[in-house]
Amino acid sequence: ARSVRAPATMGGGPTPGDAGAGAADVEALLREFPALGRTEDGRVKCSLTGHVMHAKPEVVRPYVQGKRFAQASAKARAMDALKQFEPHIVRSKFLPDKLFCRITGRYLAANERAVEQHSAGRRFERGVEALSRKKTETGAKNVLLTERDPTLVEEERREEAAREKRKREAEAEAE
């Protein structure tokens, strides 16, 4: 009789009776790197990159020591550092590598230097003053801007420019 490999071992997930030193190593790596988690089928998934791998220390350890994981975790740390500027400057819903200023409506590069320059600017300072005035005058709680899809905003700007152009041409013909 031929020996047939059990389907559970082909998926790379833990098998009954597999609780050895390897499983303990994987659990230690999961505790050490919070971005790693278990999937329903027992594999390990990185929440930063979406990478899914077998739950074996010889697979997980090289991944967390690799370039891709290092870059993704550095980017996540940088984005976490920018949370101090919330609620005025938030992560963009539509452009993943940008931030959105809820006071000026501008998109910013997702780095601390760009945010500091923007928040030190005249437009931002005037916006903060107007925001505080609006809050005291109207008593409104949420007067910050909400981000809209940039493609829709651009279409509206083009349509407005076209209307203005037609209006100027009509006035020029009337003269």
mmCIF file of C-alpha atoms in Angstrom:
data_model
loop_
_atom_site.group_PDB
_atom_site.id
_atom_site.type_symbol
_atom_site.label_atom_id
_atom_site.label_comp_id
_atom_site.label_asym_id
_atom_site.label_seq_id
_atom_site.Cartn_x
_atom_site.Cartn_y
_atom_site.Cartn_z
ATOM 1 C CA ALA A 1 0.000 0.000 0.000
ATOM 2 C CA ARG A 2 1.184 3.460 -0.907
ATOM 3 C CA SER A 3 1.505 6.152 1.686
ATOM 4 C CA VAL A 4 -0.644 9.208 0.932
ATOM 5 C CA ARG A 5 0.063 12.591 2.484
ATOM 6 C CA ALA A 6 -2.818 13.962 4.538
ATOM 7 C CA PRO A 7 -4.476 17.081 3.039
ATOM 8 C CA ALA A 8 -4.003 19.061 6.283
ATOM 9 C CA THR A 9 -0.216 19.062 5.904
ATOM 10 C CA MET A 10 -0.349 20.340 2.337
ATOM 11 C CA GLY A 11 -1.948 23.636 3.362
ATOM 12 C CA GLY A 12 0.934 24.521 5.623
ATOM 13 C CA GLY A 13 -1.298 25.067 8.610
ATOM 14 C CA PRO A 14 -0.841 23.440 11.970
ATOM 15 C CA THR A 15 -1.711 19.796 12.146
ATOM 16 C CA PRO A 16 -2.884 17.885 15.178
ATOM 17 C CA GLY A 17 0.138 16.886 17.210
ATOM 18 C CA ASP A 18 2.301 19.581 15.573
ATOM 19 C CA ALA A 19 2.645 21.649 18.749
ATOM 20 C CA GLY A 20 6.419 21.589 18.954
ATOM 21 C CA ALA A 21 9.233 24.084 19.079
ATOM 22 C CA GLY A 22 8.251 25.436 15.634
ATOM 23 C CA ALA A 23 4.761 26.422 16.776
ATOM 24 C CA ALA A 24 6.201 28.131 19.855
ATOM 25 C CA ASP A 25 8.664 30.050 17.639
ATOM 26 C CA VAL A 26 5.823 31.214 15.385
ATOM 27 C CA GLU A 27 3.776 32.324 18.400
ATOM 28 C CA ALA A 28 6.782 34.267 19.694
ATOM 29 C CA LEU A 29 7.127 35.982 16.294
ATOM 30 C CA LEU A 30 3.405 36.823 16.313
ATOM 31 C CA ARG A 31 3.797 38.434 19.740
ATOM 32 C CA GLU A 32 6.932 40.308 18.677
ATOM 33 C CA PHE A 33 5.413 41.701 15.453
ATOM 34 C CA PRO A 34 1.829 42.926 15.992
ATOM 35 C CA ALA A 35 1.357 43.365 12.229
ATOM 36 C CA LEU A 36 1.351 39.578 11.889
ATOM 37 C CA GLY A 37 -1.770 37.595 12.637
ATOM 38 C CA ARG A 38 -3.327 34.205 12.035
ATOM 39 C CA THR A 39 -5.807 33.492 9.270
ATOM 40 C CA GLU A 40 -8.761 31.145 9.646
ATOM 41 C CA ASP A 41 -6.818 28.306 8.064
ATOM 42 C CA GLY A 42 -3.895 28.725 10.497
ATOM 43 C CA ARG A 43 -1.487 30.541 8.187
ATOM 44 C CA VAL A 44 0.207 33.843 9.069
ATOM 45 C CA LYS A 45 -0.852 37.093 7.378
ATOM 46 C CA CYS A 46 0.891 40.467 7.462
ATOM 47 C CA SER A 47 -1.598 43.317 7.880
ATOM 48 C CA LEU A 48 0.867 45.819 6.375
ATOM 49 C CA THR A 49 1.530 44.102 3.054
ATOM 50 C CA GLY A 50 -1.227 41.490 2.847
ATOM 51 C CA HIS A 51 1.364 38.739 2.478
ATOM 52 C CA VAL A 52 0.141 35.286 3.582
ATOM 53 C CA MET A 53 2.639 32.564 4.484
ATOM 54 C CA HIS A 54 2.864 29.166 6.111
ATOM 55 C CA ALA A 55 2.968 29.176 9.909
ATOM 56 C CA LYS A 56 6.525 27.887 10.089
ATOM 57 C CA PRO A 57 9.384 29.769 11.725
ATOM 58 C CA GLU A 58 11.669 29.083 8.747
ATOM 59 C CA VAL A 59 9.153 30.945 6.549
ATOM 60 C CA VAL A 60 8.022 33.754 8.873
ATOM 61 C CA ARG A 61 11.449 34.753 10.266
ATOM 62 C CA PRO A 62 13.049 35.592 6.866
ATOM 63 C CA TYR A 63 9.941 37.549 5.922
ATOM 64 C CA VAL A 64 10.083 39.817 9.000
ATOM 65 C CA GLN A 65 13.823 40.312 8.440
ATOM 66 C CA GLY A 66 13.271 41.213 4.789
ATOM 67 C CA LYS A 67 13.265 44.488 2.915
ATOM 68 C CA ARG A 68 9.558 44.524 2.042
ATOM 69 C CA PHE A 69 8.419 44.104 5.655
ATOM 70 C CA ALA A 70 10.971 46.693 6.856
ATOM 71 C CA GLN A 71 9.725 49.276 4.345
ATOM 72 C CA ALA A 72 6.074 48.603 5.144
ATOM 73 C CA SER A 73 6.613 48.853 8.892
ATOM 74 C CA ALA A 74 8.627 52.083 8.501
ATOM 75 C CA LYS A 75 5.801 53.558 6.445
ATOM 76 C CA ALA A 76 3.237 52.477 9.060
ATOM 77 C CA ARG A 77 5.320 54.067 11.846
ATOM 78 C CA ALA A 78 5.546 57.314 9.871
ATOM 79 C CA MET A 79 1.774 57.364 9.343
ATOM 80 C CA ASP A 80 1.230 56.677 13.053
ATOM 81 C CA ALA A 81 3.470 59.638 13.918
ATOM 82 C CA LEU A 82 1.191 61.848 11.813
ATOM 83 C CA LYS A 83 -1.855 60.950 13.907
ATOM 84 C CA GLN A 84 -0.915 63.770 16.288
ATOM 85 C CA PHE A 85 -2.264 66.237 13.689
ATOM 86 C CA GLU A 86 -5.763 64.719 13.689
ATOM 87 C CA PRO A 87 -8.624 65.783 13.416
ATOM 88 C CA HIS A 88 -7.413 68.669 11.214
ATOM 89 C CA ILE A 89 -5.109 66.588 9.011
ATOM 90 C CA VAL A 90 -6.196 63.009 8.309
ATOM 91 C CA ARG A 91 -5.233 60.154 6.008
ATOM 92 C CA SER A 92 -6.832 60.507 2.571
ATOM 93 C CA LYS A 93 -9.650 58.117 1.715
ATOM 94 C CA PHE A 94 -9.008 58.358 -2.007
ATOM 95 C CA LEU A 95 -5.229 58.798 -2.312
ATOM 96 C CA PRO A 96 -3.461 56.206 -0.129
ATOM 97 C CA ASP A 97 -0.081 57.954 0.093
ATOM 98 C CA LYS A 98 -1.502 61.403 0.857
ATOM 99 C CA LEU A 99 -3.005 63.253 3.786
ATOM 100 C CA PHE A 100 -6.055 65.533 3.582
ATOM 101 C CA CYS A 101 -6.319 68.851 5.424
ATOM 102 C CA ARG A 102 -9.864 69.268 6.727
ATOM 103 C CA ILE A 103 -9.342 73.019 7.136
ATOM 104 C CA THR A 104 -7.952 74.028 3.731
ATOM 105 C CA GLY A 105 -9.128 71.086 1.622
ATOM 106 C CA ARG A 106 -5.604 70.467 0.332
ATOM 107 C CA TYR A 107 -3.744 67.183 -0.132
ATOM 108 C CA LEU A 108 -0.352 66.868 1.536
ATOM 109 C CA ALA A 109 2.549 64.491 1.222
ATOM 110 C CA ALA A 110 2.424 61.915 3.995
ATOM 111 C CA ASN A 111 5.512 63.095 5.852
ATOM 112 C CA GLU A 112 5.972 65.166 8.967
ATOM 113 C CA ARG A 113 7.923 67.951 7.261
ATOM 114 C CA ALA A 114 5.152 68.609 4.730
ATOM 115 C CA VAL A 115 2.522 68.645 7.467
ATOM 116 C CA GLU A 116 4.539 71.040 9.615
ATOM 117 C CA GLN A 117 5.098 73.393 6.666
ATOM 118 C CA HIS A 118 1.397 73.304 5.801
ATOM 119 C CA SER A 119 0.262 73.913 9.368
ATOM 120 C CA ALA A 120 2.667 76.879 9.659
ATOM 121 C CA GLY A 121 1.281 78.459 6.488
ATOM 122 C CA ARG A 122 -0.996 81.490 6.225
ATOM 123 C CA ARG A 123 -3.889 79.628 4.601
ATOM 124 C CA PHE A 124 -3.981 77.065 7.408
ATOM 125 C CA GLU A 125 -3.718 79.725 10.128
ATOM 126 C CA ARG A 126 -6.527 81.759 8.579
ATOM 127 C CA GLY A 127 -8.594 78.592 8.304
ATOM 128 C CA VAL A 128 -8.078 77.811 11.992
ATOM 129 C CA GLU A 129 -9.164 81.355 12.900
ATOM 130 C CA ALA A 130 -12.250 81.095 10.688
ATOM 131 C CA LEU A 131 -13.021 77.687 12.167
ATOM 132 C CA SER A 132 -12.888 78.966 15.743
ATOM 133 C CA ARG A 133 -14.994 82.021 14.773
ATOM 134 C CA LYS A 134 -17.577 79.797 13.117
ATOM 135 C CA LYS A 135 -17.709 77.519 16.151
ATOM 136 C CA THR A 136 -18.300 80.411 18.557
ATOM 137 C CA GLU A 137 -20.806 82.241 16.328
ATOM 138 C CA THR A 138 -22.943 79.294 15.274
ATOM 139 C CA GLY A 139 -22.185 76.839 18.055
ATOM 140 C CA ALA A 140 -21.654 74.140 15.420
ATOM 141 C CA LYS A 141 -19.607 71.173 16.555
ATOM 142 C CA ASN A 142 -18.305 69.784 13.272
ATOM 143 C CA VAL A 143 -17.362 72.513 10.812
ATOM 144 C CA LEU A 144 -14.344 70.733 9.330
ATOM 145 C CA LEU A 145 -14.312 69.865 5.637
ATOM 146 C CA THR A 146 -15.007 66.333 4.477
ATOM 147 C CA GLU A 147 -12.928 64.825 1.724
ATOM 148 C CA ARG A 148 -14.581 64.309 -1.631
ATOM 149 C CA ASP A 149 -13.436 62.187 -4.541
ATOM 150 C CA PRO A 150 -10.740 64.252 -6.334
ATOM 151 C CA THR A 151 -11.988 63.209 -9.793
ATOM 152 C CA LEU A 152 -15.461 64.587 -9.030
ATOM 153 C CA VAL A 153 -14.005 67.817 -7.669
ATOM 154 C CA GLU A 154 -11.882 68.234 -10.802
ATOM 155 C CA GLU A 155 -14.928 67.661 -13.048
ATOM 156 C CA GLU A 156 -16.869 70.314 -11.130
ATOM 157 C CA ARG A 157 -13.976 72.773 -11.505
ATOM 158 C CA ARG A 158 -13.810 72.160 -15.269
ATOM 159 C CA GLU A 159 -17.566 72.633 -15.628
ATOM 160 C CA GLU A 160 -17.421 75.875 -13.628
ATOM 161 C CA ALA A 161 -14.528 77.144 -15.772
ATOM 162 C CA ALA A 162 -16.443 76.280 -18.947
ATOM 163 C CA ARG A 163 -19.535 78.155 -17.646
ATOM 164 C CA GLU A 164 -17.399 81.199 -16.823
ATOM 165 C CA LYS A 165 -15.807 81.093 -20.276
ATOM 166 C CA ARG A 166 -19.215 80.900 -21.996
ATOM 167 C CA LYS A 167 -20.457 83.785 -19.846
ATOM 168 C CA ARG A 168 -17.446 85.963 -20.759
ATOM 169 C CA GLU A 169 -17.885 85.117 -24.483
ATOM 170 C CA ALA A 170 -21.579 86.006 -24.317
ATOM 171 C CA GLU A 171 -20.743 89.331 -22.628
ATOM 172 C CA ALA A 172 -18.076 90.046 -25.254
ATOM 173 C CA GLU A 173 -20.564 89.389 -28.088
ATOM 174 C CA ALA A 174 -23.149 91.656 -26.454
ATOM 175 C CA GLU A 175 -20.716 94.593 -26.464
#
